[in-house]
Amino acid sequence: MNRRTLTSIVAVAMVAVVALTTAGCNSAECKKASENRKIERLLSKMTLEEKIGMLHANRMFSSTGVARLGIPDVWYADGPHGVRYESVDNGWTSLNWENDACTNMPALSALAATWNRELALQCGEVIGAESKARGKHVQLAPGVNITRSVLNGRTWEYFSEDPYITAELAVPYIQGVQSKGVAACVKHFALNSQAIDQYWISSQTDERSLREIYLPAFDAAINRAGAMALMPAYNKIDGLWCSENKYMIDTLLRGEWGFDGVVVSDWNGIHNTVSTATTGTDVEMGTAIKENGLYAFHNYYFSNPLLEKVKDGTVSEEYVDAKVRNILRMLLRLDAIGGKPYDTLGMGAKLATPQHTAVARKIAEESIVLLKNDNNVLPLNPQQYKKVAVIGVNANTKFSLGGGSPKVKAKYEVTVLEGLRNRLGDDVEINFAPGYKLLNRQFVPAKHHFTNEFDRDFPELAAEAVEVAKEAELVIFVGGLSHEHGMDCEGYDRPNMKLPYRQDELIAKVKKANPNTVVVLMAGSPVEMGEWYDTTDAVLQCSFLGTEGGNALARVLYGDVNPSGKLANTWSVRLEDMPDIKFGEYPGNGKEVHFNEGLLVGYRYFDTYDVKPMFEFGYGLSYTTFAYSDLEIAPVWNGSEEEFEVAFTITNTGDREGSEAAQIYVHQNESSVMRPEKELKGFEKVTLAAGESKRVQTTLSRRALQWWNAEKDCWIDEAGKFTLLVGASSRDIRLTGEFELVK
Ligand code: BGC
């Protein structure tokens, strides 16, 4: 061996050693160890006062850092539909900046109606990018509470009544947000399903319903998406506020799920110093304690009162350290320690960019649900009607700044009226009449349930609308709900499921004046259909659609886009049909609300009890038609357990391109316990040209067959036969097949 060869061998060996060392340092354990060392180093340099400073708000939307150690203040922003505007330090009022206007993404209820995981990812990416541009560390989103009561004023800002679709869309949304270097804060943990009495009421459910219905989306957010933050709900569970509920926070979240991120209280969601400090809640935000009319951050439960309790030995400093560690860990993962503060100069240019608003429009378009289209009235032909009447307040209203904490100052928001004008140009005369008006009353939350405010009508406005309708060749009615207190708005529940301000009567009058009427209902939660429904050919439904909403609706109405949205909540015929109302525990007795319906939430109830809904879960039509065929189910060994591969074909049998959200439900043929008639365990959305077919393939995990055995305290599955149901909705089942779990 000559000298040269030897040198090369040594060189190769050295490269290998370096590579090995680097690979070693990149391993998850090594990274974690290094993260822990950094955390301990910082912690060891901090005074008790500095640590406690990190545990509570110092402004309405920030908590304190330790500047001398390079630890920044932590900045939080609402919410699920965009990055809320900058507000004053000591309150909620907007600072009226000129450069903080963002994209208003469609509401999560709209995102759910797309049944599109890729769009959920893109939605998260847009919000994450804009949040980062605004210098935020934590985006207070998404809300993954299950729609138990459709009257809950927050239904529009949540995904669905079903845990599977909620989890499937929340995961990519969170991954999207966090891919931009911002922590997603999944909320509200847990069992928060009404506004009435929510600040003190105790939600009572059995362990099995908790596991099968209310927790899966949180579990997925933490364990699959790696959400870095979580917000406990306002309500109590088993008599203990969620922020100090040791079972929920310590046993489940921190213990069973191993959550090492930050638990941020809801604003004004902490009520005690000692009991909360000794639970795994880390940061206290928004507490209403005031001095001289101003929020007194130094008097927060986790501020001076906690300092005193640590000093007098009531609370061990270990609890404080554990909380600080969680915050430091999140900041390290966001790469936010030690560097220069994020430069928000010029942020305006990074907000509501054409790329971002294009995503908003795509989501809006895909979320619109075609409820009815008799005689193929839709899509409309712009050449056919040259004089169009647009009736209804929602056609001419901007919604982005309403609804409570999800409010967004949108850089722009296209109303339906503007969208129609953009689409139709000067060629078509459009005349608008509101037909009613929003009263925008401020209600007292505890009492609003009994208000008759929304029964008001406006005879003069209705008469004007009738005249405008008479003069037109076509009427597009755009009504529904709004973000008024008592409608789709945080802090209030709706008094009933009816359209407010006698819209049912108004639609009937307008239709009498002009039978050529198309109805668009903009509502983030289900509403009852009036008598007009039976004699109306075309009805579209959507939630609040954000920045590009008006353009999206116009494009669906006029057929540039084929509707492919499907309902992610059951629409019952009447409110009384809903399981929470039927079983008598909504809104509870002021102290407790028992979720007596157990697992039978939404379609699980309607299908098990064979009650006919108005529109079933998963329902939505298209301008084309789809055929399903050739279902195959085959067991497959994944290395540790048996799963089932599912495949079927979808064919576009109509004459135009369209997208179809195919749904996969599972029914257990015989079980030792009650199981809902069917449960959603898969869905795939495919886009097909006219005449095109695609094979859809997916795998049913073992969890899809399991139920929570409260006695054994674990998930179990039972050997035996199951039926797989593949459908265009939960009731429009096109293919069924049996398979057997052999153990
Ligand atoms: C809401 C939260 C929100 C917080 C901050 C609370 O009222 O429940 O969802 O993030 O306010 O605005």
Coordinates of N, CA and C in Angstrom, one line a residue, residues 496-687:
N496 N -83.1 29.3 17.9 CA -83.8 28.2 17.3 C -83.0 27.9 16.0
M497 N -83.6 27.1 15.1 CA -82.9 26.7 13.9 C -83.5 27.4 12.7
K498 N -84.3 28.4 12.9 CA -85.0 29.0 11.8 C -84.2 30.1 11.2
L499 N -84.5 30.4 9.9 CA -83.9 31.6 9.3 C -84.4 32.8 10.0
P500 N -83.6 33.8 10.4 CA -84.1 34.9 11.1 C -84.8 35.9 10.2
Y501 N -85.5 36.8 10.8 CA -86.2 37.9 10.2 C -87.2 37.5 9.1
R502 N -87.8 36.4 9.4 CA -88.9 35.8 8.6 C -88.5 35.7 7.1
Q503 N -87.3 35.2 6.9 CA -86.8 35.0 5.6 C -87.7 33.9 4.8
D504 N -88.2 32.9 5.6 CA -89.0 31.9 4.9 C -90.2 32.6 4.2
E505 N -90.8 33.5 4.9 CA -92.0 34.2 4.3 C -91.5 35.1 3.2
L506 N -90.4 35.7 3.4 CA -89.9 36.6 2.3 C -89.6 35.8 1.0
I507 N -89.0 34.7 1.2 CA -88.6 33.8 0.0 C -89.9 33.4 -0.7
A508 N -90.9 33.1 0.1 CA -92.2 32.7 -0.5 C -92.8 33.8 -1.3
K509 N -92.8 35.0 -0.7 CA -93.3 36.2 -1.4 C -92.6 36.5 -2.7
V510 N -91.3 36.4 -2.6 CA -90.4 36.7 -3.8 C -90.7 35.6 -4.9
K511 N -90.8 34.4 -4.4 CA -91.1 33.3 -5.4 C -92.5 33.5 -6.1
K512 N -93.4 34.0 -5.3 CA -94.7 34.2 -5.9 C -94.6 35.3 -6.9
A513 N -93.8 36.3 -6.6 CA -93.7 37.4 -7.6 C -92.9 37.0 -8.8
N514 N -92.0 36.0 -8.6 CA -91.1 35.6 -9.7 C -90.7 34.1 -9.5
P515 N -91.4 33.2 -10.1 CA -91.1 31.8 -9.8 C -89.7 31.3 -10.2
N516 N -89.1 32.1 -11.0 CA -87.8 31.8 -11.5 C -86.7 32.2 -10.5
T517 N -86.8 31.6 -9.3 CA -86.0 32.0 -8.2 C -85.0 30.9 -7.7
V518 N -83.8 31.3 -7.6 CA -82.7 30.4 -7.1 C -82.4 30.8 -5.7
V519 N -82.3 29.9 -4.7 CA -82.0 30.3 -3.4 C -80.6 29.9 -3.0
V520 N -79.9 30.8 -2.4 CA -78.5 30.6 -1.8 C -78.6 30.8 -0.3
L521 N -78.3 29.8 0.5 CA -78.3 30.0 2.0 C -76.9 30.0 2.5
M522 N -76.5 31.2 3.1 CA -75.2 31.3 3.6 C -75.3 31.1 5.1
A523 N -74.9 30.0 5.6 CA -75.1 29.7 7.1 C -74.0 28.7 7.5
G524 N -73.3 29.0 8.6 CA -72.3 28.1 9.1 C -72.8 27.0 9.9
S525 N -74.1 27.0 10.1 CA -74.7 25.8 10.8 C -76.1 25.6 10.2
P526 N -76.6 24.3 10.5 CA -77.8 24.0 9.8 C -79.0 24.9 10.2
V527 N -79.9 25.0 9.2 CA -81.1 25.8 9.4 C -82.3 25.0 8.9
E528 N -83.5 25.2 9.5 CA -84.7 24.6 9.0 C -85.1 25.1 7.7
M529 N -85.6 24.3 6.8 CA -86.1 24.8 5.5 C -87.6 25.2 5.7
G530 N -88.0 26.3 5.1 CA -89.4 26.7 5.1 C -90.1 26.0 4.0
E531 N -91.4 26.3 3.9 CA -92.3 25.7 2.9 C -91.8 25.9 1.5
W532 N -91.2 27.0 1.3 CA -90.7 27.4 0.0 C -89.8 26.3 -0.6
Y533 N -89.2 25.5 0.2 CA -88.2 24.6 -0.3 C -88.8 23.6 -1.3
D534 N -90.0 23.1 -1.0 CA -90.6 22.1 -1.9 C -90.8 22.6 -3.3
T535 N -91.1 23.9 -3.4 CA -91.4 24.4 -4.8 C -90.3 25.2 -5.4
T536 N -89.1 25.1 -4.8 CA -88.0 25.8 -5.3 C -87.1 24.7 -6.0
D537 N -86.7 25.0 -7.2 CA -85.9 24.0 -8.0 C -84.4 24.0 -7.6
A538 N -83.9 25.2 -7.3 CA -82.4 25.2 -7.1 C -82.0 25.8 -5.8
V539 N -81.3 25.1 -5.0 CA -80.9 25.7 -3.7 C -79.4 25.3 -3.5
L540 N -78.6 26.4 -3.2 CA -77.2 26.2 -2.9 C -77.0 26.6 -1.4
Q541 N -76.0 25.9 -0.8 CA -75.7 26.2 0.6 C -74.2 26.5 0.8
C542 N -73.9 27.4 1.6 CA -72.4 27.6 1.9 C -72.3 28.2 3.3
S543 N -71.1 28.2 3.8 CA -70.8 28.8 5.0 C -70.2 30.2 4.7
F544 N -69.5 30.8 5.6 CA -69.0 32.1 5.4 C -67.7 31.9 4.6
L545 N -67.6 32.5 3.4 CA -66.6 32.1 2.4 C -65.3 33.0 2.4
G546 N -65.3 34.1 3.2 CA -64.0 34.8 3.2 C -63.8 35.7 2.0
T547 N -62.5 36.1 1.9 CA -62.1 37.1 1.0 C -62.6 37.0 -0.4
E548 N -62.7 35.8 -1.0 CA -63.1 35.6 -2.4 C -64.5 35.0 -2.5
G549 N -65.2 35.1 -1.4 CA -66.5 34.4 -1.3 C -67.5 34.7 -2.5
G550 N -67.6 36.0 -2.8 CA -68.6 36.4 -3.8 C -68.2 35.9 -5.2
N551 N -66.9 35.9 -5.5 CA -66.5 35.4 -6.8 C -66.7 33.9 -6.9
A552 N -66.4 33.2 -5.7 CA -66.6 31.8 -5.7 C -68.1 31.4 -6.0
L553 N -69.0 32.1 -5.3 CA -70.4 31.8 -5.5 C -70.9 32.0 -6.9
A554 N -70.4 33.2 -7.5 CA -70.8 33.5 -8.8 C -70.3 32.4 -9.8
R555 N -69.1 32.0 -9.5 CA -68.5 31.0 -10.5 C -69.2 29.6 -10.4
V556 N -69.7 29.3 -9.2 CA -70.5 28.1 -9.1 C -71.9 28.3 -9.7
L557 N -72.5 29.4 -9.4 CA -73.9 29.6 -10.0 C -73.9 29.6 -11.5
Y558 N -72.8 30.1 -12.1 CA -72.8 30.2 -13.5 C -71.9 29.1 -14.2
G559 N -71.6 28.1 -13.4 CA -71.0 26.9 -13.9 C -69.6 26.9 -14.3
D560 N -68.8 28.0 -14.0 CA -67.4 27.9 -14.2 C -66.7 26.9 -13.3
V561 N -67.4 26.6 -12.2 CA -67.0 25.6 -11.2 C -68.1 24.7 -11.0
N562 N -67.9 23.4 -11.0 CA -68.9 22.4 -10.7 C -68.9 22.2 -9.2
P563 N -70.0 22.4 -8.5 CA -70.0 22.3 -7.0 C -69.7 20.8 -6.6
S564 N -68.9 20.8 -5.5 CA -68.5 19.4 -5.0 C -68.5 19.4 -3.5
G565 N -69.0 20.4 -2.9 CA -69.1 20.4 -1.4 C -70.1 19.4 -0.9
K566 N -69.8 18.9 0.3 CA -70.8 18.0 0.9 C -70.9 18.4 2.4
L567 N -72.1 18.2 2.9 CA -72.4 18.7 4.3 C -71.6 17.9 5.3
A568 N -71.0 18.6 6.2 CA -70.2 17.9 7.2 C -71.0 17.9 8.6
N569 N -72.2 18.3 8.5 CA -73.2 18.2 9.6 C -74.5 17.7 9.1
T570 N -75.2 17.0 9.9 CA -76.6 16.6 9.5 C -77.5 17.8 9.6
W571 N -78.4 18.0 8.6 CA -79.4 19.0 8.7 C -80.7 18.3 9.0
S572 N -81.2 18.5 10.2 CA -82.5 17.8 10.6 C -83.7 18.6 10.0
V573 N -84.8 17.9 10.0 CA -86.0 18.6 9.5 C -86.4 19.8 10.5
R574 N -86.4 19.4 11.8 CA -86.7 20.3 12.8 C -85.6 20.3 13.9
L575 N -85.5 21.3 14.7 CA -84.6 21.3 15.8 C -84.9 20.2 16.8
E576 N -86.2 19.9 17.0 CA -86.6 18.9 18.0 C -86.1 17.5 17.6
D577 N -85.7 17.3 16.3 CA -85.2 16.0 15.9 C -83.7 15.8 16.4
M578 N -83.1 16.8 16.8 CA -81.6 16.7 17.1 C -81.5 15.9 18.4
P579 N -80.5 15.0 18.5 CA -80.4 14.1 19.6 C -80.1 14.9 21.0
D580 N -79.4 16.0 20.9 CA -79.2 16.7 22.2 C -80.5 17.3 22.7
I581 N -81.4 17.7 21.8 CA -82.6 18.3 22.2 C -83.6 17.2 22.6
K582 N -83.6 16.1 21.8 CA -84.5 15.0 22.1 C -84.2 14.3 23.4
F583 N -83.0 14.1 23.7 CA -82.7 13.4 25.0 C -82.7 14.4 26.2
G584 N -83.0 15.6 25.8 CA -83.4 16.5 26.9 C -82.2 17.3 27.6
E585 N -81.0 17.2 27.2 CA -79.9 17.8 27.9 C -79.2 18.9 27.1
Y586 N -80.0 19.8 26.6 CA -79.5 21.1 26.1 C -80.4 22.2 26.5
P587 N -80.0 23.2 27.1 CA -78.6 23.6 27.5 C -78.2 23.2 28.9
G588 N -78.9 22.2 29.5 CA -78.5 21.8 30.8 C -79.2 22.6 31.9
N589 N -78.9 22.4 33.1 CA -79.6 23.0 34.2 C -78.8 24.2 34.8
G590 N -77.9 24.7 34.0 CA -77.1 25.9 34.5 C -75.8 25.5 35.3
K591 N -75.9 24.2 35.8 CA -74.7 23.7 36.5 C -74.0 22.6 35.7
E592 N -74.9 21.7 35.2 CA -74.4 20.6 34.5 C -75.2 20.4 33.2
V593 N -74.5 19.9 32.2 CA -75.2 19.5 31.0 C -74.7 18.0 30.7
H594 N -75.7 17.1 30.7 CA -75.4 15.7 30.5 C -75.5 15.4 29.0
F595 N -74.5 14.8 28.5 CA -74.5 14.4 27.1 C -75.2 13.0 27.0
N596 N -76.5 13.0 27.3 CA -77.2 11.7 27.4 C -77.2 10.9 26.1
E597 N -77.1 11.6 25.0 CA -77.1 10.9 23.7 C -75.9 10.0 23.5
G598 N -74.9 10.2 24.4 CA -73.7 9.4 24.3 C -73.0 9.5 22.9
L599 N -72.9 8.3 22.3 CA -72.2 8.2 21.0 C -73.0 8.7 19.9
L600 N -74.3 8.8 20.2 CA -75.3 9.1 19.0 C -75.4 10.6 18.7
V601 N -74.3 11.1 18.3 CA -74.2 12.5 17.9 C -74.4 12.6 16.3
G602 N -75.1 13.5 15.9 CA -75.3 13.7 14.4 C -75.8 12.5 13.7
Y603 N -75.2 12.1 12.6 CA -75.8 11.0 11.8 C -75.8 9.7 12.6
R604 N -74.9 9.6 13.5 CA -74.8 8.3 14.3 C -76.2 8.1 14.9
Y605 N -76.8 9.2 15.4 CA -78.2 9.1 15.9 C -79.2 8.8 14.8
F606 N -79.2 9.7 13.8 CA -80.3 9.6 12.8 C -80.3 8.2 12.1
D607 N -79.1 7.6 11.9 CA -79.1 6.3 11.2 C -79.4 5.2 12.2
T608 N -79.0 5.3 13.4 CA -79.2 4.2 14.4 C -80.7 4.2 14.7
Y609 N -81.3 5.3 14.9 CA -82.8 5.4 15.2 C -83.7 5.5 14.0
D610 N -83.1 5.5 12.8 CA -83.8 5.6 11.5 C -84.7 6.8 11.5
V611 N -84.2 7.9 11.8 CA -84.9 9.2 11.7 C -84.5 9.9 10.4
K612 N -85.5 10.4 9.7 CA -85.1 11.0 8.4 C -84.7 12.4 8.6
P613 N -83.5 12.7 8.2 CA -83.1 14.1 8.2 C -83.5 14.9 7.0
M614 N -83.4 16.2 7.0 CA -83.7 17.0 5.8 C -82.6 16.7 4.8
F615 N -81.4 16.9 5.2 CA -80.2 16.6 4.4 C -79.2 15.8 5.3
E616 N -78.9 14.6 4.8 CA -78.0 13.8 5.6 C -76.6 14.3 5.6
F617 N -75.8 13.8 6.6 CA -74.4 14.0 6.6 C -73.7 13.5 5.3
G618 N -72.9 14.3 4.8 CA -72.2 13.9 3.6 C -72.9 14.2 2.3
Y619 N -74.1 14.8 2.4 CA -74.9 15.1 1.2 C -74.4 16.3 0.4
G620 N -74.5 16.2 -0.9 CA -74.2 17.3 -1.8 C -74.3 16.8 -3.2
L621 N -74.9 17.6 -4.1 CA -75.1 17.2 -5.5 C -74.0 17.8 -6.4
S622 N -74.1 17.5 -7.7 CA -73.1 18.1 -8.6 C -73.8 18.4 -9.9
Y623 N -73.2 19.1 -10.8 CA -73.8 19.3 -12.1 C -73.5 18.1 -13.0
T624 N -72.7 17.1 -12.5 CA -72.6 15.9 -13.3 C -73.0 14.7 -12.4
T625 N -72.9 13.5 -12.9 CA -73.3 12.4 -12.1 C -72.1 11.4 -12.0
F626 N -72.1 10.6 -10.9 CA -71.0 9.7 -10.7 C -71.5 8.3 -10.4
A627 N -70.8 7.3 -11.0 CA -71.2 5.9 -10.7 C -70.1 5.2 -9.9
Y628 N -70.4 4.4 -9.0 CA -69.5 3.6 -8.2 C -69.5 2.2 -8.6
S629 N -68.3 1.5 -8.7 CA -68.4 0.1 -9.0 C -67.1 -0.6 -8.5
D630 N -67.2 -2.0 -8.6 CA -66.0 -2.9 -8.3 C -65.4 -2.7 -7.0
L631 N -66.1 -2.8 -5.9 CA -65.6 -2.8 -4.6 C -64.7 -4.0 -4.3
E632 N -63.6 -3.8 -3.8 CA -62.7 -4.9 -3.3 C -62.2 -4.6 -1.9
I633 N -62.3 -5.6 -1.1 CA -61.8 -5.4 0.3 C -60.8 -6.6 0.6
A634 N -59.6 -6.3 1.0 CA -58.7 -7.4 1.2 C -57.9 -7.2 2.5
P635 N -57.7 -8.2 3.3 CA -56.9 -8.1 4.5 C -55.4 -7.9 4.1
V636 N -54.7 -7.1 4.9 CA -53.3 -6.9 4.6 C -52.6 -6.8 6.0
W637 N -51.4 -7.4 6.1 CA -50.6 -7.4 7.3 C -49.7 -6.2 7.3
N638 N -49.8 -5.4 8.3 CA -48.9 -4.1 8.2 C -47.6 -4.3 9.0
G639 N -47.3 -5.5 9.4 CA -46.1 -5.8 10.1 C -46.4 -6.0 11.6
S640 N -47.5 -5.5 12.1 CA -47.8 -5.8 13.5 C -49.3 -6.2 13.6
E641 N -50.1 -5.8 12.7 CA -51.5 -6.2 12.8 C -52.2 -6.2 11.4
E642 N -53.4 -6.9 11.4 CA -54.1 -6.9 10.2 C -54.9 -5.7 9.9
E643 N -54.8 -5.1 8.7 CA -55.7 -4.0 8.3 C -56.4 -4.4 7.1
F644 N -57.2 -3.5 6.5 CA -58.0 -3.9 5.3 C -57.8 -2.9 4.2
E645 N -57.4 -3.4 3.0 CA -57.3 -2.5 1.9 C -58.6 -2.5 1.2
V646 N -59.0 -1.3 0.8 CA -60.3 -1.0 0.1 C -60.0 -0.4 -1.2
A647 N -60.7 -0.9 -2.2 CA -60.6 -0.2 -3.5 C -61.9 -0.3 -4.3
F648 N -62.2 0.8 -5.0 CA -63.4 0.8 -5.8 C -63.2 1.9 -6.9
T649 N -64.1 1.8 -7.9 CA -63.9 2.7 -9.0 C -65.1 3.7 -9.1
I650 N -64.7 5.0 -9.4 CA -65.7 6.0 -9.6 C -65.6 6.5 -11.0
T651 N -66.8 6.6 -11.7 CA -66.8 7.0 -13.0 C -67.7 8.3 -13.1
N652 N -67.2 9.3 -13.8 CA -68.0 10.5 -14.1 C -68.9 10.1 -15.3
T653 N -70.2 9.9 -15.0 CA -71.2 9.5 -16.0 C -71.9 10.6 -16.7
G654 N -71.5 11.9 -16.3 CA -72.2 13.0 -16.9 C -71.4 13.6 -18.1
D655 N -71.7 14.8 -18.4 CA -71.0 15.4 -19.6 C -70.1 16.6 -19.2
R656 N -69.7 16.7 -18.0 CA -68.8 17.7 -17.6 C -67.9 17.3 -16.5
E657 N -66.7 18.0 -16.4 CA -65.8 17.6 -15.3 C -66.4 17.8 -13.9
G658 N -66.0 17.0 -13.0 CA -66.6 17.3 -11.6 C -65.7 16.5 -10.6
S659 N -65.9 16.9 -9.3 CA -65.2 16.2 -8.2 C -66.2 15.5 -7.3
E660 N -65.8 14.4 -6.8 CA -66.7 13.6 -5.9 C -66.0 13.2 -4.7
A661 N -66.6 13.5 -3.5 CA -66.1 13.1 -2.3 C -66.7 11.8 -1.9
A662 N -66.0 10.6 -2.1 CA -66.6 9.3 -1.9 C -66.3 9.0 -0.4
Q663 N -67.3 8.5 0.3 CA -67.3 8.3 1.7 C -67.3 6.8 2.1
I664 N -66.5 6.4 3.0 CA -66.4 5.0 3.4 C -66.9 4.9 4.9
Y665 N -67.9 4.1 5.1 CA -68.5 3.9 6.4 C -68.3 2.4 6.8
V666 N -68.2 2.2 8.1 CA -68.1 0.9 8.6 C -69.3 0.5 9.6
H667 N -69.8 -0.7 9.4 CA -70.9 -1.2 10.3 C -70.4 -2.5 10.8
Q668 N -70.5 -2.7 12.2 CA -70.1 -4.0 12.7 C -71.4 -4.8 12.8
N669 N -71.4 -6.0 12.2 CA -72.6 -6.8 12.0 C -73.1 -7.2 13.4
E670 N -72.2 -7.7 14.2 CA -72.7 -8.1 15.6 C -71.6 -7.7 16.6
S671 N -72.1 -7.1 17.6 CA -71.2 -6.6 18.6 C -71.7 -6.9 20.0
S672 N -70.8 -6.9 21.0 CA -71.2 -7.2 22.3 C -71.8 -5.9 23.0
V673 N -71.5 -4.8 22.3 CA -72.0 -3.5 22.8 C -72.8 -2.8 21.7
M674 N -73.5 -1.7 22.1 CA -74.2 -0.9 21.1 C -73.1 -0.2 20.3
R675 N -73.3 -0.3 19.0 CA -72.4 0.5 18.1 C -73.3 1.3 17.2
P676 N -72.9 2.5 16.9 CA -73.8 3.3 15.9 C -73.9 2.5 14.6
E677 N -75.1 2.7 14.0 CA -75.4 2.0 12.7 C -74.2 2.0 11.7
K678 N -73.6 3.2 11.5 CA -72.4 3.3 10.7 C -71.6 4.5 11.1
E679 N -70.3 4.3 10.8 CA -69.4 5.4 11.2 C -68.4 5.7 10.1
L680 N -68.2 7.0 9.8 CA -67.3 7.3 8.7 C -65.8 6.9 9.1
K681 N -65.2 6.2 8.2 CA -63.8 5.8 8.5 C -62.9 6.0 7.4
G682 N -63.4 6.7 6.3 CA -62.5 7.0 5.2 C -63.2 7.9 4.2
F683 N -62.5 8.7 3.5 CA -63.1 9.4 2.4 C -62.0 9.8 1.4
E684 N -62.3 9.9 0.2 CA -61.3 10.3 -0.9 C -62.1 11.2 -1.8
K685 N -61.4 12.3 -2.2 CA -62.1 13.2 -3.2 C -61.3 13.1 -4.5
V686 N -62.1 12.8 -5.6 CA -61.4 12.6 -6.9 C -62.0 13.6 -7.9
T687 N -61.2 14.1 -8.8 CA -61.7 14.9 -9.9 C -61.6 14.1 -11.2

